[in-house]
Short mmCIF file of C-alpha atoms and ligand atoms in Angstrom, two decimals:
data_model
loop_
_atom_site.label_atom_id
_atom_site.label_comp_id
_atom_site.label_asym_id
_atom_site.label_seq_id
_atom_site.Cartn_x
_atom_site.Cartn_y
_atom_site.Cartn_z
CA UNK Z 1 20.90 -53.42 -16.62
CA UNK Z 2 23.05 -52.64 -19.44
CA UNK Z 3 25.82 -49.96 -19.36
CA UNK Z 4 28.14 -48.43 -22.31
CA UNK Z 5 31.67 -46.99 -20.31
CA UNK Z 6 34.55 -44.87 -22.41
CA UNK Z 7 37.36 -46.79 -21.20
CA UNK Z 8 41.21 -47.30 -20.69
CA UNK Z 9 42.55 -51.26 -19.78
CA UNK Z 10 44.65 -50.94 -16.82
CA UNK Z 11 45.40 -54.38 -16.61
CA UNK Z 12 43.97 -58.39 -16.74
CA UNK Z 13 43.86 -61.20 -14.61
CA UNK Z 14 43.25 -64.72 -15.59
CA UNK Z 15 40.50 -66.37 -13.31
CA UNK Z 16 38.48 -69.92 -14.13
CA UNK Z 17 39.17 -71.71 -17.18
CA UNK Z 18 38.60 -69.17 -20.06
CA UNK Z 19 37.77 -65.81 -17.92
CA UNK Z 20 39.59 -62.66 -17.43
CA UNK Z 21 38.84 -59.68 -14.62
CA UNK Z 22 39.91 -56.50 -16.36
CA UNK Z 23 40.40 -53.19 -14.46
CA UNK Z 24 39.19 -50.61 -16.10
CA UNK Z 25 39.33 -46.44 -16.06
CA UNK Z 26 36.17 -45.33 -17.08
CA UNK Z 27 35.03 -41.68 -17.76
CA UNK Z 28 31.23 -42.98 -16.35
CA UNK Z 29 32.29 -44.49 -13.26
CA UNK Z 30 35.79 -44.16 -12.40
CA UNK Z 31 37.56 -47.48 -11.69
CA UNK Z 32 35.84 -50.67 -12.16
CA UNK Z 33 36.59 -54.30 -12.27
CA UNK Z 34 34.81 -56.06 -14.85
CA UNK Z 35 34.35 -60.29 -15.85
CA UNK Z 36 34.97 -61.20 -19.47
CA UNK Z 37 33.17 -64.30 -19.78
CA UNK Z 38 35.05 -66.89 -22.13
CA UNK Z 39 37.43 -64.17 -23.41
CA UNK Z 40 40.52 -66.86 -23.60
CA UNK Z 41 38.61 -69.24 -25.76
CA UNK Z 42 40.33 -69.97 -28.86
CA UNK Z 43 38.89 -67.31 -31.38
CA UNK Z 44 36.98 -65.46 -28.47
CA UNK Z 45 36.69 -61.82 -30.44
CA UNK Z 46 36.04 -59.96 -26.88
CA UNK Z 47 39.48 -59.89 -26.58
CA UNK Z 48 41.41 -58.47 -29.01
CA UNK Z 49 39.36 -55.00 -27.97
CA UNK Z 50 40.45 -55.84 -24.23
CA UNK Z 51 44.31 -55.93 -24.39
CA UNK Z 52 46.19 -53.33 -21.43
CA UNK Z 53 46.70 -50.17 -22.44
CA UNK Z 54 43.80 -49.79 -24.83
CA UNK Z 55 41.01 -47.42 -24.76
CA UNK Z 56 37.70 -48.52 -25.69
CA UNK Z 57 34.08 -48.59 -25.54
CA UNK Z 58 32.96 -50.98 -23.31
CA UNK Z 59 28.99 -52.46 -22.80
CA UNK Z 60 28.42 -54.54 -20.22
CA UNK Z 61 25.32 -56.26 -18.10
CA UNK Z 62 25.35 -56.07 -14.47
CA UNK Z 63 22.63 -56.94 -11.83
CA UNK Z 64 24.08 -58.04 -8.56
CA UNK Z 65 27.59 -58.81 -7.88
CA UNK Z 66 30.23 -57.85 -10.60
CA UNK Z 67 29.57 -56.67 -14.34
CA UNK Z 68 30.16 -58.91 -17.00
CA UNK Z 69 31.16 -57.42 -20.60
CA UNK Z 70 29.31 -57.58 -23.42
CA UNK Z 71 30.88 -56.33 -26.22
CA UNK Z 72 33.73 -53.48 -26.96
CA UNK Z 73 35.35 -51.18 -29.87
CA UNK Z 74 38.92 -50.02 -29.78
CA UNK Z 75 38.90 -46.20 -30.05
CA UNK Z 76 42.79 -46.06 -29.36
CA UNK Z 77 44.96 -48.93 -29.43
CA UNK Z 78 48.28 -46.54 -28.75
CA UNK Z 79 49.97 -49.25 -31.14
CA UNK Z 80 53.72 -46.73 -31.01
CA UNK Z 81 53.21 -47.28 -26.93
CA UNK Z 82 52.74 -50.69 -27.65
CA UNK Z 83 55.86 -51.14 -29.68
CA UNK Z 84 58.17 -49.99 -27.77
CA UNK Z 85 59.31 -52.10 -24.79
CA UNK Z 86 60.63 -49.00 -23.03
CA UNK Z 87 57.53 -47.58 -23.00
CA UNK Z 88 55.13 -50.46 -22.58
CA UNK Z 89 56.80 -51.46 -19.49
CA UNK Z 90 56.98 -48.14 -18.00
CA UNK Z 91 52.92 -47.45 -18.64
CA UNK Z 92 52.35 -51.14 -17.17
CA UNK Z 93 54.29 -49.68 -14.13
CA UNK Z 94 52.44 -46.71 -13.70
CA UNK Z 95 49.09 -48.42 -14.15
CA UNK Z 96 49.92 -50.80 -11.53
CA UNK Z 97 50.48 -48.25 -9.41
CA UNK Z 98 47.06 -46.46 -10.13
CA UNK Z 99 45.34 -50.06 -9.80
CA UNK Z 100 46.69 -49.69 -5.67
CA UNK Z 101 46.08 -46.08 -5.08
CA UNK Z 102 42.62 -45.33 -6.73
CA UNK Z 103 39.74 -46.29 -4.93
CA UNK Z 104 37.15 -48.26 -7.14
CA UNK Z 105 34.05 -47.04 -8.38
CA UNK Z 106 34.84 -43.29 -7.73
CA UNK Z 107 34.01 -40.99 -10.42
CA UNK Z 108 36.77 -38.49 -11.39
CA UNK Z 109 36.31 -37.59 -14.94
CA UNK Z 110 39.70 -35.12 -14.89
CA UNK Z 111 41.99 -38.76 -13.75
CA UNK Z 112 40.23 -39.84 -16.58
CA UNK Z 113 41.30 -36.94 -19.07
CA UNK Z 114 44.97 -36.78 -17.99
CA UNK Z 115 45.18 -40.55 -18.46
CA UNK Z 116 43.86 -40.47 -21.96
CA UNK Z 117 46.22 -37.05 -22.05
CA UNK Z 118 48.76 -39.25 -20.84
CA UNK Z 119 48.62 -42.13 -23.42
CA UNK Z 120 47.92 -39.87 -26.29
CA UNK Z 121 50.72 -37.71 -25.99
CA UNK Z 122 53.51 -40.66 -25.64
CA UNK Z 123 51.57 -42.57 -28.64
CA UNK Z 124 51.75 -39.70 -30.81
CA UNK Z 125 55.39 -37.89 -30.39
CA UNK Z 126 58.55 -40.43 -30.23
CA UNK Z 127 59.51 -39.37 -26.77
CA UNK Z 128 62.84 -41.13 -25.54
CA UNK Z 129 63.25 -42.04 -22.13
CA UNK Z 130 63.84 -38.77 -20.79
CA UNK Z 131 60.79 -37.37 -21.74
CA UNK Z 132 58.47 -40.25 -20.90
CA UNK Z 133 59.92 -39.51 -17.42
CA UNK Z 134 58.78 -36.21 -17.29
CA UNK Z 135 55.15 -37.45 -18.57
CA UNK Z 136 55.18 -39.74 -16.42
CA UNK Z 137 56.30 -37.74 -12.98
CA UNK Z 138 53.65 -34.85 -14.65
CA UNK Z 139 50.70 -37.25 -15.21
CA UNK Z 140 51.57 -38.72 -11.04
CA UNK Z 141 52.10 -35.31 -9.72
CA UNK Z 142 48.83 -34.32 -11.20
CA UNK Z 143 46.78 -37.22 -10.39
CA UNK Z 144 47.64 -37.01 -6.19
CA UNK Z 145 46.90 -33.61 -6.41
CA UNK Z 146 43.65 -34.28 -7.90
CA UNK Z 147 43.08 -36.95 -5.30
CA UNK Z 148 43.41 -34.10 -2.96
CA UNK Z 149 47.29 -34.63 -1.96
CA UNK Z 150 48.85 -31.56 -3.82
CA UNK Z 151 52.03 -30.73 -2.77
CA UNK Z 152 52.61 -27.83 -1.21
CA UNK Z 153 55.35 -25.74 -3.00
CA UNK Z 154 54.53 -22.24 -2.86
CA UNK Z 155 54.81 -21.05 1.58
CA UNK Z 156 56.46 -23.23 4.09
CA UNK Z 157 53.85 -25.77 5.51
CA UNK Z 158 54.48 -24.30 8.83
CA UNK Z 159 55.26 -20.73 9.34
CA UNK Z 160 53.46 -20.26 5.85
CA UNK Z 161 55.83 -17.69 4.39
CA UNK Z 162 56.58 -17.48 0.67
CA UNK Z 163 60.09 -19.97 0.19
CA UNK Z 164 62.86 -18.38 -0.74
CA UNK Z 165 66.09 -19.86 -2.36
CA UNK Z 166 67.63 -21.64 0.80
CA UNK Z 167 68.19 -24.87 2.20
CA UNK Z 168 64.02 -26.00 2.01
CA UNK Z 169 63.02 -29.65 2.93
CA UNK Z 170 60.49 -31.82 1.80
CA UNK Z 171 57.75 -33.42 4.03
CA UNK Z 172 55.50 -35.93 2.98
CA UNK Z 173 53.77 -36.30 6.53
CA UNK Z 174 53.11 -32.21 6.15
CA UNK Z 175 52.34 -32.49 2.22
CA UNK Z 176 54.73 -30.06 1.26
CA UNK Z 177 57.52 -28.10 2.10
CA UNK Z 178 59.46 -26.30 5.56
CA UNK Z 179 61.74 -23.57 5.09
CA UNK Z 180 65.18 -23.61 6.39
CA UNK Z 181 63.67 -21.95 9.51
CA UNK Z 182 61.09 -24.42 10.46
CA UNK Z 183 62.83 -27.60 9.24
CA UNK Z 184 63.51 -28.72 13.05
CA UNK Z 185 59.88 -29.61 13.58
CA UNK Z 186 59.87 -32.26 11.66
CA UNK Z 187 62.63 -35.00 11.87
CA UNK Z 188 61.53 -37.23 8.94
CA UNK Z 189 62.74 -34.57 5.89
CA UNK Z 190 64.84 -34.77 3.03
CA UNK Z 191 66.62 -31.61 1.64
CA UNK Z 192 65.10 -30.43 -1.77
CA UNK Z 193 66.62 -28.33 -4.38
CA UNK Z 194 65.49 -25.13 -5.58
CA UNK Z 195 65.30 -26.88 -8.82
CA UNK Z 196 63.10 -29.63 -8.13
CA UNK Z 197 60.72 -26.84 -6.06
CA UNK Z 198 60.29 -24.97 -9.64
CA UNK Z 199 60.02 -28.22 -11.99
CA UNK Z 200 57.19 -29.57 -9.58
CA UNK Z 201 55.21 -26.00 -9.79
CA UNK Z 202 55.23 -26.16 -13.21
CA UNK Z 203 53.90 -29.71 -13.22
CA UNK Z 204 51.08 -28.58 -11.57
CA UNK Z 205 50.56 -25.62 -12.99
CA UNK Z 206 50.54 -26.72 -16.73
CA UNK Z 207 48.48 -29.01 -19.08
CA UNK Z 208 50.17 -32.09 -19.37
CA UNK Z 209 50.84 -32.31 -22.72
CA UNK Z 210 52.73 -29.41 -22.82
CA UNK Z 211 55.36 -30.52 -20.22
CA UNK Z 212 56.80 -33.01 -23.18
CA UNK Z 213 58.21 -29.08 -24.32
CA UNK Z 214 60.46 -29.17 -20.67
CA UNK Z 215 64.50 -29.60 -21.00
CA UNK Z 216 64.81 -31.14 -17.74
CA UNK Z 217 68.48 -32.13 -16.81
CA UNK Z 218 68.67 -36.11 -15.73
CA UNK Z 219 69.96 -35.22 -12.02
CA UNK Z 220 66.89 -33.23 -11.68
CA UNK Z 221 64.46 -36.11 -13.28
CA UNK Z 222 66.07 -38.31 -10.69
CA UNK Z 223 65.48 -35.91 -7.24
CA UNK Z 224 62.00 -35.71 -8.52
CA UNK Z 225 61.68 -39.22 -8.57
CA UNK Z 226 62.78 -39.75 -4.76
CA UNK Z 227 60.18 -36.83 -3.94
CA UNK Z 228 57.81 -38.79 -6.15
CA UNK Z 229 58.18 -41.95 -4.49
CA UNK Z 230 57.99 -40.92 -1.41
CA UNK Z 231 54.78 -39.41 -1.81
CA UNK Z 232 53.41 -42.24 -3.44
CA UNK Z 233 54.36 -44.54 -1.04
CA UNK Z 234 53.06 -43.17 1.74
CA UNK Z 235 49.79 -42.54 -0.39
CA UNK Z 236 49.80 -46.06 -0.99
CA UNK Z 237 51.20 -47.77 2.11
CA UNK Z 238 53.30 -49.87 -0.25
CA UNK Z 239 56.89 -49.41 -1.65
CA UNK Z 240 56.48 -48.23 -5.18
CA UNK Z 241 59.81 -46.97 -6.96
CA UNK Z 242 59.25 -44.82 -10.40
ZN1 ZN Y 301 58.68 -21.90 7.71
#
């Protein structure tokens, strides 16, 4: 059978002699691992199409066992991503951690939007570190709570009341957060700012692209990304560090 996937190159692996296995985010099928067959030959043209952090159109034949590609065209090669070591390294880092926490073969056409969202926007304004932050913590935020982990940051997980401006915590075990009066029931916590309550709201209430508008002070990036990791870590099972 022959398939043709919209696609974004998470990463490669060298297997054999001249192979690759590519993970790939497809619109069609969610993630998939893929063989390209002699792609590290000496003048192999597969490749060039293949690189990480590409999106492409990808054919490929598969009967039993894994797919093997066929052919591919580059549709985005986010060459200004690409260029920028800052910036390469930091999409490598996320995509790794998307490679661990996505299950394969599991269509989600939205994780597949907000990635291309995600790439597009970084490729196309010169965002400096502190912005590619807040893309990045947006595009994470967004993607567990699409995998059905949003964070709760509206009522206190327990008593559900509205939060008001106190001393809240943060609970990954309870997926959100305990107000001041509930905080005893739960002794794994970690105090979280008014601050970082309203800055995670609006990444989930807002299109990604538009968060690269947010002046978000660096203290604040940084208690985000301790709320960040934890969630993804405990996700994940692994320990994961934006
Ligand atoms: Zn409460």
């Amino acid at each position: 059978m022959d398939y043709k996937y919209q696609g974004i190159i998470l990463n490669k692996r060298e297997v054999g002699e001249v192979d690759r296995i590519y993970t790939i985010y497809t619109f069609e099928a969610g993630k998939i691992r893929v063989l390209g067959k002699g792609v590290r030959k000496p003048n192999a043209k597969l490749a060039g199409n293949l690189e990480s952090v590409t999106q492409a159109e990808i054919f490929m034949s598969k009967n039993k066992g894994m797919g093997k590609i066929t052919g591919s065209i580059a549709i985005n090669n986010f060459s200004n991503i690409k260029s920028n070591l800052d910036l390469v390294n930091r999409v490598f880092y996320v995509f790794k951690i998307l490679a661990r926490i996505i299950s394969e073969e599991e269509k989600d056409e939205k994780i597949f939007l907000l990635l291309e969202k995600y790439l597009t926007t970084m490729d196309a304004n010169e965002v400096g570190e502190d912005k590619a932050d807040i893309l990045t913590l947006g595009l994470l935020f967004q993607i567990l709570a699409e995998m059905g982990y949003r964070l709760e940051m509206e009522k206190c997980v327990h008593c559900e009341k509205k939060l008001l401006l106190e001393n809240n915590y943060f609970s990954i075990s309870r997926g959100g957060v305990l107000c001041a009066n509930c905080q005893n029931v739960e002794n794994k916590k970690i105090l979280i700012s008014n601050e970082a309550i309203k800055l995670i709201r609006i990444f989930l209430q807002n299109r990604l692209e538009n968060l690269i508008k947010l002046k978000v002070p660096q203290a604040d990036i940084n208690r985000l990304k301790i709320i960040l990791n934890e969630s993804i870590n405990w996700f994940s099972g692994e320990n994961f560090r934006i």
